[in-house]
Amino acid sequence: MKNIILFICVFAFVKVNAQTKQDAPKVYKKRVLETTEVDFLTSYYSQDGDNAAVSGGSGSESLTDVTGTFVVSMPLNDDDILTIDAGISAYTSASSSNINPFDGDHADPFQASSGASSSDLWFNLTGSYTHSSDDRNDIWSTKLAISSEYDYFSVGVGGSYTKLFNQKNTEISVHGNVYIDSWKLLYPVELRSANVEDGEDREDEDDFNLDKATITGNANYTPSFVPLDGTARNSYSVGFGFSQILHKNVQGSLALDFVKQDGLLSTPFQRVYFSDVADSFVENFQLADDIERLPDSRFKVAVGGRLNWYLNEIVTLRTFYRYYYDDWGISSNTASIEIPVKITDKFTLYPSYRYYNQSEADYFKPSQTALSTDEYYTSDYDLSKFTANQFGFGVSYTNIFAKAHIRNFGLKSIDLKFYQYDRDTSFSSSIITAGFKFVMD
């Protein structure tokens, strides 16, 4: 009798246990990206100023640039995403046109020349792969990037790791990138001409010919120009991030970044004029004494933080601060604030302000102040001391249910923004950007 009771109990346990396993609900894992998304981004940028580095720190900085970029994010499965970013940028520049200012009607640093260097196209292609763990607390990514323009080519690789914990209230991350770049050594045309030996062929038919030019000022123009050694530039960066939800309405983050650059850090076609060398001119354009000379290494450090405060359903505050310094003597401060204001469920306004200041590089020399005996010098005002202010305004439209369609894609959002940037030098710029996000049905 005891054996029968024991058999019945064991049978009942096995049956109940088997039934429990069969009835146990399957764990649902939400896909990282539900469907393919396509972003189209475009912008129009214009700038002006009177301190062009191509003409030795004095000349027109007028430039316009139009860009178009497609970003396609595709879910490969529940955990993995492949993203392709392809863009093209077309610009015209009065400054770069004066690499050869003598191919137009009149040579003047404040007028654009008509040569090939007055415009260019820039191409970029980046592919990235992202994998998330089952619990979505670990995220790995890697990328490969290629970009090219007339005198420049770059290949980059990178990767990152992000860890979320504390019920996803805390996040830490690390990322790294390596870029291998190469220049085409395009020098100011008069330095090319001055270094052509008798009997040698010139680089191209449009090269300036000193022998046929009328030189005023110091007619004995004999620059002691030494071509740059090497065409490669390598950049290595590593960064660390920390983000924390401090309150149900407040989130803060910190970032620390290091960048090391080696190789050709001078721009080959940027002129420098010495104070201890007599000036030579052709028409109204001063002939270069040399090109900028900068060290072949640079180390940069940046530390910053963000604080985002959700005030209510209408207004959010987004603040940012960063301190930067490098071993070229530059230190800078950046502070910004953006205040998204939700007008309706679909429309949000984005007023913003950004403040920036920096000290000048150890090697910065305004036009006509460098000495021929100096080891390093540049008249690029991007490396000068200045203060800048930027005001911005944007509007965002969000169609949560993507009712508007283009073939199989629904329009999810539209973002339009305008920024006006002004330095306390003569430089100013403005940019208009537009972004359109589509999702596949």
PDB file of N, CA and C in Angstrom, residues 24 26 28 41 55 87 89 104 119 122 148 167 196 263 267 270 286 304-305 313 319 321 365 368 372 396 402 422:
ATOM      1  N   ALA A  24       4.638  27.634 -18.730  1.00  0.00           N
ATOM      2  CA  ALA A  24       5.446  28.814 -18.415  1.00  0.00           C
ATOM      3  C   ALA A  24       5.496  29.736 -19.632  1.00  0.00           C
ATOM      4  N   LYS A  26       6.696  32.358 -22.429  1.00  0.00           N
ATOM      5  CA  LYS A  26       7.975  32.653 -23.042  1.00  0.00           C
ATOM      6  C   LYS A  26       8.375  34.101 -22.739  1.00  0.00           C
ATOM      7  N   TYR A  28       9.565  37.585 -23.544  1.00  0.00           N
ATOM      8  CA  TYR A  28       9.541  38.405 -24.755  1.00  0.00           C
ATOM      9  C   TYR A  28      10.730  39.348 -24.738  1.00  0.00           C
ATOM     10  N   LEU A  41      19.660  64.084 -44.234  1.00  0.00           N
ATOM     11  CA  LEU A  41      20.119  65.320 -43.597  1.00  0.00           C
ATOM     12  C   LEU A  41      20.734  66.216 -44.656  1.00  0.00           C
ATOM     13  N   SER A  55      45.959  83.278 -47.439  1.00  0.00           N
ATOM     14  CA  SER A  55      46.688  84.491 -47.828  1.00  0.00           C
ATOM     15  C   SER A  55      47.379  85.140 -46.626  1.00  0.00           C
ATOM     16  N   GLY A  87      27.601  60.511 -47.306  1.00  0.00           N
ATOM     17  CA  GLY A  87      27.363  61.934 -47.485  1.00  0.00           C
ATOM     18  C   GLY A  87      28.285  62.547 -48.516  1.00  0.00           C
ATOM     19  N   SER A  89      29.611  66.652 -49.777  1.00  0.00           N
ATOM     20  CA  SER A  89      29.621  68.067 -49.472  1.00  0.00           C
ATOM     21  C   SER A  89      30.287  68.804 -50.630  1.00  0.00           C
ATOM     22  N   GLY A 104      43.216  84.479 -62.542  1.00  0.00           N
ATOM     23  CA  GLY A 104      42.034  85.269 -62.864  1.00  0.00           C
ATOM     24  C   GLY A 104      42.419  86.589 -63.499  1.00  0.00           C
ATOM     25  N   SER A 119      36.748  75.481 -55.651  1.00  0.00           N
ATOM     26  CA  SER A 119      35.623  74.616 -55.281  1.00  0.00           C
ATOM     27  C   SER A 119      36.112  73.182 -55.169  1.00  0.00           C
ATOM     28  N   TRP A 122      33.602  66.818 -51.199  1.00  0.00           N
ATOM     29  CA  TRP A 122      34.040  65.942 -50.111  1.00  0.00           C
ATOM     30  C   TRP A 122      33.062  64.780 -50.010  1.00  0.00           C
ATOM     31  N   SER A 148      37.074  61.453 -48.529  1.00  0.00           N
ATOM     32  CA  SER A 148      38.030  61.877 -49.555  1.00  0.00           C
ATOM     33  C   SER A 148      37.625  63.226 -50.124  1.00  0.00           C
ATOM     34  N   GLN A 167      19.306  49.250 -12.621  1.00  0.00           N
ATOM     35  CA  GLN A 167      18.013  49.309 -13.303  1.00  0.00           C
ATOM     36  C   GLN A 167      18.025  50.348 -14.443  1.00  0.00           C
ATOM     37  N   VAL A 196      61.155  75.661 -59.072  1.00  0.00           N
ATOM     38  CA  VAL A 196      61.330  74.916 -60.312  1.00  0.00           C
ATOM     39  C   VAL A 196      62.690  75.264 -60.900  1.00  0.00           C
ATOM     40  N   GLY A 263      52.317  63.353 -37.227  1.00  0.00           N
ATOM     41  CA  GLY A 263      52.511  63.467 -38.668  1.00  0.00           C
ATOM     42  C   GLY A 263      52.376  64.888 -39.157  1.00  0.00           C
ATOM     43  N   THR A 267      49.025  72.801 -42.651  1.00  0.00           N
ATOM     44  CA  THR A 267      48.284  72.817 -43.909  1.00  0.00           C
ATOM     45  C   THR A 267      49.204  73.352 -44.993  1.00  0.00           C
ATOM     46  N   GLN A 270      48.817  77.118 -46.676  1.00  0.00           N
ATOM     47  CA  GLN A 270      48.583  78.328 -45.882  1.00  0.00           C
ATOM     48  C   GLN A 270      49.874  79.143 -45.759  1.00  0.00           C
ATOM     49  N   GLN A 286      50.447  89.689 -52.129  1.00  0.00           N
ATOM     50  CA  GLN A 286      51.795  89.528 -51.576  1.00  0.00           C
ATOM     51  C   GLN A 286      52.248  88.078 -51.720  1.00  0.00           C
ATOM     52  N   GLY A 304      34.038  67.423 -19.927  1.00  0.00           N
ATOM     53  CA  GLY A 304      32.792  68.183 -19.947  1.00  0.00           C
ATOM     54  C   GLY A 304      31.653  67.442 -19.289  1.00  0.00           C
ATOM     55  N   GLY A 305      30.525  68.111 -19.218  1.00  0.00           N
ATOM     56  CA  GLY A 305      29.354  67.508 -18.598  1.00  0.00           C
ATOM     57  C   GLY A 305      28.068  68.107 -19.130  1.00  0.00           C
ATOM     58  N   GLU A 313       5.718  69.107 -18.804  1.00  0.00           N
ATOM     59  CA  GLU A 313       5.395  68.524 -20.100  1.00  0.00           C
ATOM     60  C   GLU A 313       5.678  69.470 -21.261  1.00  0.00           C
ATOM     61  N   THR A 319      21.689  71.670 -20.654  1.00  0.00           N
ATOM     62  CA  THR A 319      22.884  72.490 -20.470  1.00  0.00           C
ATOM     63  C   THR A 319      24.140  71.659 -20.702  1.00  0.00           C
ATOM     64  N   TYR A 321      28.734  71.997 -20.585  1.00  0.00           N
ATOM     65  CA  TYR A 321      29.981  72.736 -20.367  1.00  0.00           C
ATOM     66  C   TYR A 321      31.150  71.813 -20.690  1.00  0.00           C
ATOM     67  N   LYS A 365      51.017  83.622 -35.141  1.00  0.00           N
ATOM     68  CA  LYS A 365      51.639  84.904 -35.457  1.00  0.00           C
ATOM     69  C   LYS A 365      50.744  85.635 -36.460  1.00  0.00           C
ATOM     70  N   GLN A 368      52.731  89.303 -40.896  1.00  0.00           N
ATOM     71  CA  GLN A 368      53.914  90.160 -40.844  1.00  0.00           C
ATOM     72  C   GLN A 368      54.571  90.219 -39.465  1.00  0.00           C
ATOM     73  N   SER A 372      61.803  84.897 -39.669  1.00  0.00           N
ATOM     74  CA  SER A 372      62.327  83.804 -40.492  1.00  0.00           C
ATOM     75  C   SER A 372      63.169  82.839 -39.667  1.00  0.00           C
ATOM     76  N   SER A 396      10.820  71.210 -34.551  1.00  0.00           N
ATOM     77  CA  SER A 396      10.733  69.776 -34.827  1.00  0.00           C
ATOM     78  C   SER A 396       9.273  69.357 -34.951  1.00  0.00           C
ATOM     79  N   ALA A 402       3.297  58.048 -38.153  1.00  0.00           N
ATOM     80  CA  ALA A 402       3.848  58.047 -39.519  1.00  0.00           C
ATOM     81  C   ALA A 402       2.753  57.910 -40.571  1.00  0.00           C
ATOM     82  N   ASP A 422      29.259  84.181 -34.407  1.00  0.00           N
ATOM     83  CA  ASP A 422      30.059  85.391 -34.570  1.00  0.00           C
ATOM     84  C   ASP A 422      31.239  85.368 -33.618  1.00  0.00           C
TER      85      ASP A 422
END
